[in-house]
Short mmCIF file of C-alpha atoms and ligand atoms in Angstrom, two decimals:
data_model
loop_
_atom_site.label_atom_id
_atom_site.label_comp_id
_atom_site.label_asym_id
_atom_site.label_seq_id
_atom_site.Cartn_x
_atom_site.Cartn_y
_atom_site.Cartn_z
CA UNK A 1 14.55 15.13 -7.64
CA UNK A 2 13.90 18.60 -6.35
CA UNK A 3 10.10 18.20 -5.51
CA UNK A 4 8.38 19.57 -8.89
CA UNK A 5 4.52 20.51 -8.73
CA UNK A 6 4.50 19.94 -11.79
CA UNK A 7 4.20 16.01 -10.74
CA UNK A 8 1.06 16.56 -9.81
CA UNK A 9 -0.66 18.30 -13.00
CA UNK A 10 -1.90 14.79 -14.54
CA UNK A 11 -4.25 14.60 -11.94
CA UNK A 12 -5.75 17.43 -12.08
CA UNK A 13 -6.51 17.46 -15.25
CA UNK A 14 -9.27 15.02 -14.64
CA UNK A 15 -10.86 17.50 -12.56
CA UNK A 16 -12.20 15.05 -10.12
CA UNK A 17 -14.39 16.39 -6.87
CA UNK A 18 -13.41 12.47 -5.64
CA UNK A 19 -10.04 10.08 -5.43
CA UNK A 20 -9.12 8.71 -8.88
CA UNK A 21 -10.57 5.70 -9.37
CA UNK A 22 -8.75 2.76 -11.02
CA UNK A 23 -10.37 -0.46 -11.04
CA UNK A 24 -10.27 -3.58 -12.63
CA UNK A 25 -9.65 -7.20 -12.27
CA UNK A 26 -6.14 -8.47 -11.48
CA UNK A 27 -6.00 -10.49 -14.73
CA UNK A 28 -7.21 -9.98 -17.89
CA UNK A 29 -8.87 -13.92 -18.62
CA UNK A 30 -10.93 -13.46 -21.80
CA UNK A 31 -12.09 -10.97 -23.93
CA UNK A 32 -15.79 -10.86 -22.55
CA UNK A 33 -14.59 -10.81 -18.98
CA UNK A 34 -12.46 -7.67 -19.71
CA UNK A 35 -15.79 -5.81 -21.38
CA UNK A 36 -18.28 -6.98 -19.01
CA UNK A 37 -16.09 -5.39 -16.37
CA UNK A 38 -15.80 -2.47 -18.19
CA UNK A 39 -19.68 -2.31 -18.52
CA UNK A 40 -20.04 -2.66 -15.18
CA UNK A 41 -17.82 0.08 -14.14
CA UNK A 42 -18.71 2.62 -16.32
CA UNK A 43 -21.09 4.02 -14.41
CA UNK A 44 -19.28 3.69 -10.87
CA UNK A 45 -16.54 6.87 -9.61
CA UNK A 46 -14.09 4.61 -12.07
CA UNK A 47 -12.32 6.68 -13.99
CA UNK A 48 -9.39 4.47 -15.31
CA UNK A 49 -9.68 0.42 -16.21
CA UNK A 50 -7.05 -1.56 -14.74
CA UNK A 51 -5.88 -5.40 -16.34
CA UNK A 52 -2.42 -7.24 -15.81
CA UNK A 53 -1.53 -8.27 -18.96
CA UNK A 54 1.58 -10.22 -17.97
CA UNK A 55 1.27 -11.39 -14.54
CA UNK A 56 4.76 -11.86 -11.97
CA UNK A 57 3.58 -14.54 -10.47
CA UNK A 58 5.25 -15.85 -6.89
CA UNK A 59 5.62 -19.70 -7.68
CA UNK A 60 5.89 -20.75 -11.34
CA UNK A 61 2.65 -22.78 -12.74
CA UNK A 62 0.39 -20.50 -11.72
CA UNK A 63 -1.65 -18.55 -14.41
CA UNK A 64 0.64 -16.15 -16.50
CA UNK A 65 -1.16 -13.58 -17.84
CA UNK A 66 -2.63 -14.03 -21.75
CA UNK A 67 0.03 -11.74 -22.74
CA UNK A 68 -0.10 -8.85 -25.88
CA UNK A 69 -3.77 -10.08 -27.07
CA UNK A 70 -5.13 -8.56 -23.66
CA UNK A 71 -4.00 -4.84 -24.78
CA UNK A 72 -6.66 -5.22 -27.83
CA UNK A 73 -9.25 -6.07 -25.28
CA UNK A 74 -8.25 -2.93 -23.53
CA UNK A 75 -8.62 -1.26 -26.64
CA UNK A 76 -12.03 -2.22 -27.01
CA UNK A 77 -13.37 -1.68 -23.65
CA UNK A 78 -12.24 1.87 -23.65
CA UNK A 79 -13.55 2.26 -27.25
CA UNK A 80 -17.22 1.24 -25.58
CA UNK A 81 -16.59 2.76 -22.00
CA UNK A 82 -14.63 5.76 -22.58
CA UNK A 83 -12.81 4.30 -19.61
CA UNK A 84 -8.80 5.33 -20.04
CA UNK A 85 -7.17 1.84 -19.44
CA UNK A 86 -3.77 0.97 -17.32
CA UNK A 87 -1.45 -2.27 -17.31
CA UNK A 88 1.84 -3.13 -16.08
CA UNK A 89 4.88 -3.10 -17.80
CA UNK A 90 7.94 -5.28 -16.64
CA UNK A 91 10.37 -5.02 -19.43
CA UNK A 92 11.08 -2.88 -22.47
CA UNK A 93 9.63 -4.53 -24.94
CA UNK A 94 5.86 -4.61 -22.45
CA UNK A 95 6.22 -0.67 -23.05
CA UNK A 96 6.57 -0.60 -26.59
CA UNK A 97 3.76 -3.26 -27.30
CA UNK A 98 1.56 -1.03 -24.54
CA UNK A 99 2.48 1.95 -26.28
CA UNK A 100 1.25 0.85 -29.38
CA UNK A 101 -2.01 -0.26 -28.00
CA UNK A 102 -2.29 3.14 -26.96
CA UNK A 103 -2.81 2.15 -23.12
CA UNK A 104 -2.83 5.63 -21.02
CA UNK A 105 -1.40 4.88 -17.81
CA UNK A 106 1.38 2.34 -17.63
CA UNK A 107 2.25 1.07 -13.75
CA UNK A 108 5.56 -0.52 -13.08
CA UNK A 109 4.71 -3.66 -10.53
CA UNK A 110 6.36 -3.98 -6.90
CA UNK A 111 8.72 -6.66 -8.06
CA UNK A 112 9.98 -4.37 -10.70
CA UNK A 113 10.56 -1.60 -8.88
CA UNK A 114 12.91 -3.37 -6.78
CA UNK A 115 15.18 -3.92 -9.78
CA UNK A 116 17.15 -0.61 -10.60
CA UNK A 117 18.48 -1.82 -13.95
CA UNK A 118 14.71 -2.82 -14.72
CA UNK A 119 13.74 -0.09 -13.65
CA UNK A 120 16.44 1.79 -15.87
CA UNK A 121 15.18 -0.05 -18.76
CA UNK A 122 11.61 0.63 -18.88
CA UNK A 123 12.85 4.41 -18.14
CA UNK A 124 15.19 4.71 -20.96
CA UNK A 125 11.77 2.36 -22.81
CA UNK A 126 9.73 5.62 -21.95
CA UNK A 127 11.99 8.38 -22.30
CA UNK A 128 9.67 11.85 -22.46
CA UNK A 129 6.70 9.97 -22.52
CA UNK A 130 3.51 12.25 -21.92
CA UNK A 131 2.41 8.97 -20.82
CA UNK A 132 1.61 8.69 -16.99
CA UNK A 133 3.39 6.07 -15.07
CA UNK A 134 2.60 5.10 -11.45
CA UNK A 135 5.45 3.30 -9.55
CA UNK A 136 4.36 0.50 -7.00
CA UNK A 137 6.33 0.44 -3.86
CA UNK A 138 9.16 -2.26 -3.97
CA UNK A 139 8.41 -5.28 -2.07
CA UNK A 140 10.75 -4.62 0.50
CA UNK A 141 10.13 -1.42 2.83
CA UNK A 142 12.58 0.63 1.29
CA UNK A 143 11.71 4.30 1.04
CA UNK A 144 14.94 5.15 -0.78
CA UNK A 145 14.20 2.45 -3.68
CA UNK A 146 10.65 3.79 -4.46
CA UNK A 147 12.06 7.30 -4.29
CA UNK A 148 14.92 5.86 -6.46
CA UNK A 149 12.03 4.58 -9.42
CA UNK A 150 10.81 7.99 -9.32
CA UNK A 151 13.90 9.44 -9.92
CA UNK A 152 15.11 7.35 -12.58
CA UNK A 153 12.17 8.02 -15.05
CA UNK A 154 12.32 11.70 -13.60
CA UNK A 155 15.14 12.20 -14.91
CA UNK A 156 14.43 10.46 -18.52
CA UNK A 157 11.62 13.42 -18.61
CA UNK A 158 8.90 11.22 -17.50
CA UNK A 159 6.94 14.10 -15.84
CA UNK A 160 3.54 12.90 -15.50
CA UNK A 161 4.22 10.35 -12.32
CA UNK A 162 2.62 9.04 -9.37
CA UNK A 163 3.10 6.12 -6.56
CA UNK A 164 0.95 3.64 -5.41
CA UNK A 165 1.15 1.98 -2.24
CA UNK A 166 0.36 -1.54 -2.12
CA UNK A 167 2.49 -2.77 0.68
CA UNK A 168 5.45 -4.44 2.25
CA UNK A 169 6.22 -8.43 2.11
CA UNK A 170 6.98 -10.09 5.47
CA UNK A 171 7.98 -13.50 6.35
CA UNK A 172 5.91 -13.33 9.54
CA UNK A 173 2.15 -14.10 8.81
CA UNK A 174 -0.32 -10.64 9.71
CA UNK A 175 -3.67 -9.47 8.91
CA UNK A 176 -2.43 -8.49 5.81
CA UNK A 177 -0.78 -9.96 2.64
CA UNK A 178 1.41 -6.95 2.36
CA UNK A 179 2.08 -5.41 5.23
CA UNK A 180 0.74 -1.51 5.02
CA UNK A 181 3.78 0.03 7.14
CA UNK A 182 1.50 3.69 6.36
CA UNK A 183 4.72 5.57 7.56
CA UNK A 184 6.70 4.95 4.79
CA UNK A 185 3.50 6.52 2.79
CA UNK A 186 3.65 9.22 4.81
CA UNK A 187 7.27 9.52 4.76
CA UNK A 188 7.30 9.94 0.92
CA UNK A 189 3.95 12.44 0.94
CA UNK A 190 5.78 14.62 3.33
CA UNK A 191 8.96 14.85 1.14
CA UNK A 192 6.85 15.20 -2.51
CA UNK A 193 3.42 16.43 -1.61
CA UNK A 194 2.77 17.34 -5.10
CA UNK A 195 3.59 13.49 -6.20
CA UNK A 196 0.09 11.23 -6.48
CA UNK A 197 -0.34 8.83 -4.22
CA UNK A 198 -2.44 6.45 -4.63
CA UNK A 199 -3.62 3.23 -2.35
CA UNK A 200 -3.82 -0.68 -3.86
CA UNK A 201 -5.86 -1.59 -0.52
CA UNK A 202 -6.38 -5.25 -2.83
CA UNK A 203 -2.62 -6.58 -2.43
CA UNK A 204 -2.08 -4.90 1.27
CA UNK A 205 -5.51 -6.95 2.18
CA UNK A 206 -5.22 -10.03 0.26
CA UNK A 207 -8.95 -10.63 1.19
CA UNK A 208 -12.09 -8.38 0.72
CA UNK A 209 -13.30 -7.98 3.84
CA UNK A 210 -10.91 -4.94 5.03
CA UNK A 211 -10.76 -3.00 1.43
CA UNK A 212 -13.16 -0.40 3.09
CA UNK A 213 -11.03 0.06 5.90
CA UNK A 214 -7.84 0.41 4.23
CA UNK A 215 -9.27 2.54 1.52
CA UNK A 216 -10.72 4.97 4.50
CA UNK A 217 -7.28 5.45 6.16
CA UNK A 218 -5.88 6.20 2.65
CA UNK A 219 -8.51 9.38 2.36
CA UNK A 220 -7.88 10.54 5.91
CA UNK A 221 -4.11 10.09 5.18
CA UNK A 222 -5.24 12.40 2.04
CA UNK A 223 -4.30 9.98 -0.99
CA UNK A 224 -5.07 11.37 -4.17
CA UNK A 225 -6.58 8.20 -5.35
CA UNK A 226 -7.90 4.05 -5.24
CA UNK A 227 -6.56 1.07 -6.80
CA UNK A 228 -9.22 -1.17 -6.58
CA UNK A 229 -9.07 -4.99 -8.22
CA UNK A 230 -12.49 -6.33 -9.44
CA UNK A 231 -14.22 -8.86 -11.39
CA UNK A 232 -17.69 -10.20 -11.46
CA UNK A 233 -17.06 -12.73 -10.54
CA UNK A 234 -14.16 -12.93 -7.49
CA UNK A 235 -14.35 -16.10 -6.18
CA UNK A 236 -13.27 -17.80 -9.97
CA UNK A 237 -10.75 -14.82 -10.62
CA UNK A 238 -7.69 -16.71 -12.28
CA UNK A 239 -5.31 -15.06 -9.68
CA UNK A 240 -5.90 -12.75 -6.73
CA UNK A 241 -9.67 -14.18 -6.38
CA UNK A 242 -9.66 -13.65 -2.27
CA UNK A 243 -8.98 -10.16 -2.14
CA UNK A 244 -10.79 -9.03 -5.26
CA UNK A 245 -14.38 -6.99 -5.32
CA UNK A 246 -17.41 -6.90 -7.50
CA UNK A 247 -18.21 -3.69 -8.98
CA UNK A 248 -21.50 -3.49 -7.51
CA UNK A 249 -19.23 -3.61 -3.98
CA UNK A 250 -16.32 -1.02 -4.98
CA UNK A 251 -19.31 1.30 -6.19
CA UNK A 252 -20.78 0.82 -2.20
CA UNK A 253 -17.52 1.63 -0.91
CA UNK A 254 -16.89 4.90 -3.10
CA UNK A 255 -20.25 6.08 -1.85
CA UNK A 256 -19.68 4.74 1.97
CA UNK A 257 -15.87 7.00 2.13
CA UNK A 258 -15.89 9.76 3.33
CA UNK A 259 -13.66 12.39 1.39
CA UNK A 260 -12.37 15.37 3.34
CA UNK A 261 -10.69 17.61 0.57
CA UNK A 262 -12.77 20.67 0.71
CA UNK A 263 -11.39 24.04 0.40
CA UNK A 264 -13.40 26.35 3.64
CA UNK A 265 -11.59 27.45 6.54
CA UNK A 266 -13.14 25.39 9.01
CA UNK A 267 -12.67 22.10 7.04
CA UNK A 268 -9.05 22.41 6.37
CA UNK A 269 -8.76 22.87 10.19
CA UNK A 270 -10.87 19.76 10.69
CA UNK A 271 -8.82 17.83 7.41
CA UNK A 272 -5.60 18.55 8.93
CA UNK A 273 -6.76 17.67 12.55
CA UNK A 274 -8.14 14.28 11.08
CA UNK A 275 -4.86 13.73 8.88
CA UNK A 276 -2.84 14.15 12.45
CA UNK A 277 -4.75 11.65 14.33
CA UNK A 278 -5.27 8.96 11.57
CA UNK A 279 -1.37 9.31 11.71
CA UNK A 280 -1.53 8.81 15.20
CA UNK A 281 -3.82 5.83 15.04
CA UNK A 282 -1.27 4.14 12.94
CA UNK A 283 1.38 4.34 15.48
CA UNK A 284 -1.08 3.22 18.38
CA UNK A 285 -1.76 -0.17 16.17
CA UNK A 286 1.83 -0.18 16.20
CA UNK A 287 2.44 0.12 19.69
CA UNK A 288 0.04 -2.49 20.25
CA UNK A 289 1.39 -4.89 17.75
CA UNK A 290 4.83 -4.53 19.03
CA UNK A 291 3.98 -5.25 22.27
CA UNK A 292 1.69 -8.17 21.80
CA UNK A 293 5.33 -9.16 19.98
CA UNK A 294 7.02 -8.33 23.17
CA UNK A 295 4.78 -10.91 25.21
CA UNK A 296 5.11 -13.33 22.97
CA UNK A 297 8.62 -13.55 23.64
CA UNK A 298 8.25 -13.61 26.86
CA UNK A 299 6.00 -16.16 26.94
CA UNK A 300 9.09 -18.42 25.47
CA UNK A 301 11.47 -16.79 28.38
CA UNK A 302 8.32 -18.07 30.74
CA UNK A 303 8.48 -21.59 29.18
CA UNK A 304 12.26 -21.66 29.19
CA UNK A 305 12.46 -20.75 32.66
CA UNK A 306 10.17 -22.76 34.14
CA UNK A 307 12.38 -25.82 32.43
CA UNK A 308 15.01 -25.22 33.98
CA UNK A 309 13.46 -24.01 37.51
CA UNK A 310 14.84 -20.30 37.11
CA UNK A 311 12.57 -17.70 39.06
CA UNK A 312 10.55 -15.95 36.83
CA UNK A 313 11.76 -12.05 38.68
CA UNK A 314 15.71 -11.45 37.57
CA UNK A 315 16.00 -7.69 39.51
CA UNK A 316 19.26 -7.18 37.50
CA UNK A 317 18.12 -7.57 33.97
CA UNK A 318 15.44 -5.42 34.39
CA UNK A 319 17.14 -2.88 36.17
CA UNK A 320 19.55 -3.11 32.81
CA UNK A 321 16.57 -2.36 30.46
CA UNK A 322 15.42 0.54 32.82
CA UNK A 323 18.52 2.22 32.39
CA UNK A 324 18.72 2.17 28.49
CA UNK A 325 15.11 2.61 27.76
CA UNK A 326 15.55 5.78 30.25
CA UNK A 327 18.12 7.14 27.75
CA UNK A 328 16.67 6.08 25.11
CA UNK A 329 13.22 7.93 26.16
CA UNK A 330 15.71 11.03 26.84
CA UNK A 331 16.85 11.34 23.14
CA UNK A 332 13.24 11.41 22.34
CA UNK A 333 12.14 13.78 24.36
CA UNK A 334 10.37 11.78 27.23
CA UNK A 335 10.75 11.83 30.82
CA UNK A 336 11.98 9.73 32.98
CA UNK A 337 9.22 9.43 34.61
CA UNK A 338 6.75 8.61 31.67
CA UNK A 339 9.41 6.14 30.91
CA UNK A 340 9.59 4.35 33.92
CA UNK A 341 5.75 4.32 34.21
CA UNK A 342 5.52 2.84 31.21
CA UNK A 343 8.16 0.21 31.73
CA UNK A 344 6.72 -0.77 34.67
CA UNK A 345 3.62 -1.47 32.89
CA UNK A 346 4.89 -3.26 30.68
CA UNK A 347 7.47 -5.51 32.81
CA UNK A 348 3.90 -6.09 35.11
CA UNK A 349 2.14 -7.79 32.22
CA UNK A 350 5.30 -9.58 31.22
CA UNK A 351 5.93 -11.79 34.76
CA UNK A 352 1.94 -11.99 34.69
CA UNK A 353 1.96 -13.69 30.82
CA UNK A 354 5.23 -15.90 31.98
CA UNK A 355 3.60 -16.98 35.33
CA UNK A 356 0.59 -17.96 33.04
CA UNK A 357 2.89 -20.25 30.84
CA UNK A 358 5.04 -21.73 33.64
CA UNK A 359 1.68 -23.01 35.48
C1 PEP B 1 -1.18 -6.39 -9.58
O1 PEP B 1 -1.48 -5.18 -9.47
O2 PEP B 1 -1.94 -7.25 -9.99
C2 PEP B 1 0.15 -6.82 -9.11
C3 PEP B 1 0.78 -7.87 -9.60
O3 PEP B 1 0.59 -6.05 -8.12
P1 PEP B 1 1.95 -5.95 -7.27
O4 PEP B 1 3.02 -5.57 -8.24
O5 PEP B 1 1.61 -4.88 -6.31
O6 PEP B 1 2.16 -7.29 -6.63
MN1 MN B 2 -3.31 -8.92 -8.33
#
């Protein structure tokens, strides 16, 4: 997929002077909850209604989605709201039921898109749609499997497309549900810059407390637009309730973010200079985060070594990791002497965190 600007041309025809705005609760419960929302969005930035109609669901037992009945609520909350509506679509037969209900953006979920011959299906399902469809990053963090989504309903002459990013599983508990990993954002907005992308800050989060925050990084990062889940009621949502917002909130956050994308000489400079070091803030958390890892396992080494009464200094190791990290460094362009400054550092804190576990 050669990249195409004319990926991009959904968006603009809404014209927007702000990120698209999709919001909505996770689940579609009942018929009033679905319109109240809708009220209550209507006159926020919202610009598209979002519902889960059929809901892939981690363990089985947990609430399911109520299924093809939910698209006539959409229906009838964009009949009052003017609101265009979105749901996701797992399977073939999801499309053609959506398409009838007339739904105008169909997203395809991260559990799908990890699924080629899913994927495949609902492609062939949609074949030169005018339709848009957003693809969700796959669960895993797989650039070439997103990329490979796009591609496959590309090529079926599904032109109006976009991605959202709603993050990466891992096994290891973090301060997210889903872990962000930006880069692989980046990655993909740096090969199709004309391809929407747009953040799900509710499933990286998996609590309300950081939506802000995520949703701020997105706009420095220079996402075309929000995926927001909301309800009026989070805290008795039928699934997602930690991480989703009220209304009333996701309207304070649209009017809290600031939004770069202006056009004058001066700003583009300062856009592009705040684009560069939001990047660069994302590799500092990393640096830090892999290096609080780091201590961690040295902490174990301390604890291992001081059970079996080995000194905690081993010269000849650490003259080992020296050497390769030196040529390591030299393949990316850093000196030796940064390197070894660095190392240093680093090996410091490490006999100071095991002599703290071997008291
Ligand atoms: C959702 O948007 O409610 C959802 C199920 O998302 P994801 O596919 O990102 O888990
Ligand atoms: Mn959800």
């Amino acid at each position: 997929m050669e990249n195409n600007k004319e990926l991009g041309t959904w968006l603009n025809k809404f014209g927007l002077n702000h990120p698209l705005v999709i919001a909505g609760p996770c689940s579609a419960e009942t018929e009033e909850q679905v319109l109240k929302i809708a009220h209550q969005l209507k006159d926020t930035d919202t610009n598209v209604l979002r519902a889960g109609i059929w809901k892939p669901r981690t363990r089985p037992g947990n609430f399911e989605g109520v299924g093809a009945l939910g698209l006539k609520w959409l229906q009838k909350a964009k009949e009052e709201t003017g609101l265009l509506t979105t749901t996701e679509v797992a399977n073939a037969n999801h499309v053609e039921l959506a398409l009838k209900h007339d739904v105008d953006i169909l997203w395809i979920g991260a559990r799908t898109t990890v699924s080629p011959f899913i994927v495949q299906d609902i492609a062939d399902a949609l074949k030169g749609t005018n339709k848009t469809v957003l693809i969700k990053n796959p669960v895993n963090p797989d650039l070439a499997l997103w990329l490979g989504a796009v591609e496959r309903f590309y090529t079926q002459d599904v032109k109006n497309l976009g991605v959202i990013h709603r993050g990466f599983s891992t096994y290891e508990k973090t301060r997210y549900r889903n872990n962000p990993e930006w880069q692989i954002a980046v990655d993909l907005q740096n090969e199709f810059p004309d391809l929407p992308l747009i953040l799900d800050p509710s499933h990286i989060a998996g609590r309300r407390d950081i939506i802000f925050d995520l949703c701020q990084t997105a706009l420095d990062l220079n996402y075309d637009g929000l995926m927001v889940e909301t309800h009026f009621d989070p805290d008795n949502a039928w699934s997602d309730a930690a991480q989703q917002i009220t209304p009333a909130a996701l309207d304070q956050i649209t009017r809290d973010l600031r939004i770069r994308k202006t056009s004058s000489n001066e700003s583009e400079f300062n856009n592009k200079l705040n684009t560069l070091r939001t990047k660069i803030d994302v590799v500092d958390h990393q640096i830090i985060d892999q290096i609080g890892k780091r201590m961690a396992i040295a902490d174990q080494i301390g604890i291992l070594k001081k059970d079996n009464n080995v000194s905690i200094l081993q010269a000849k190791r650490w003259n080992e990791i020296l050497g390769k990290m030196i040529l390591q460094g030299e393949e990316k362009n850093l000196s030796e002497e940064f390197v070894l400054k660095v190392f240093k550092a680093i090996h410091q804190e490490s006999i100071q965190h095991q002599k703290n576990v071997a008291k």
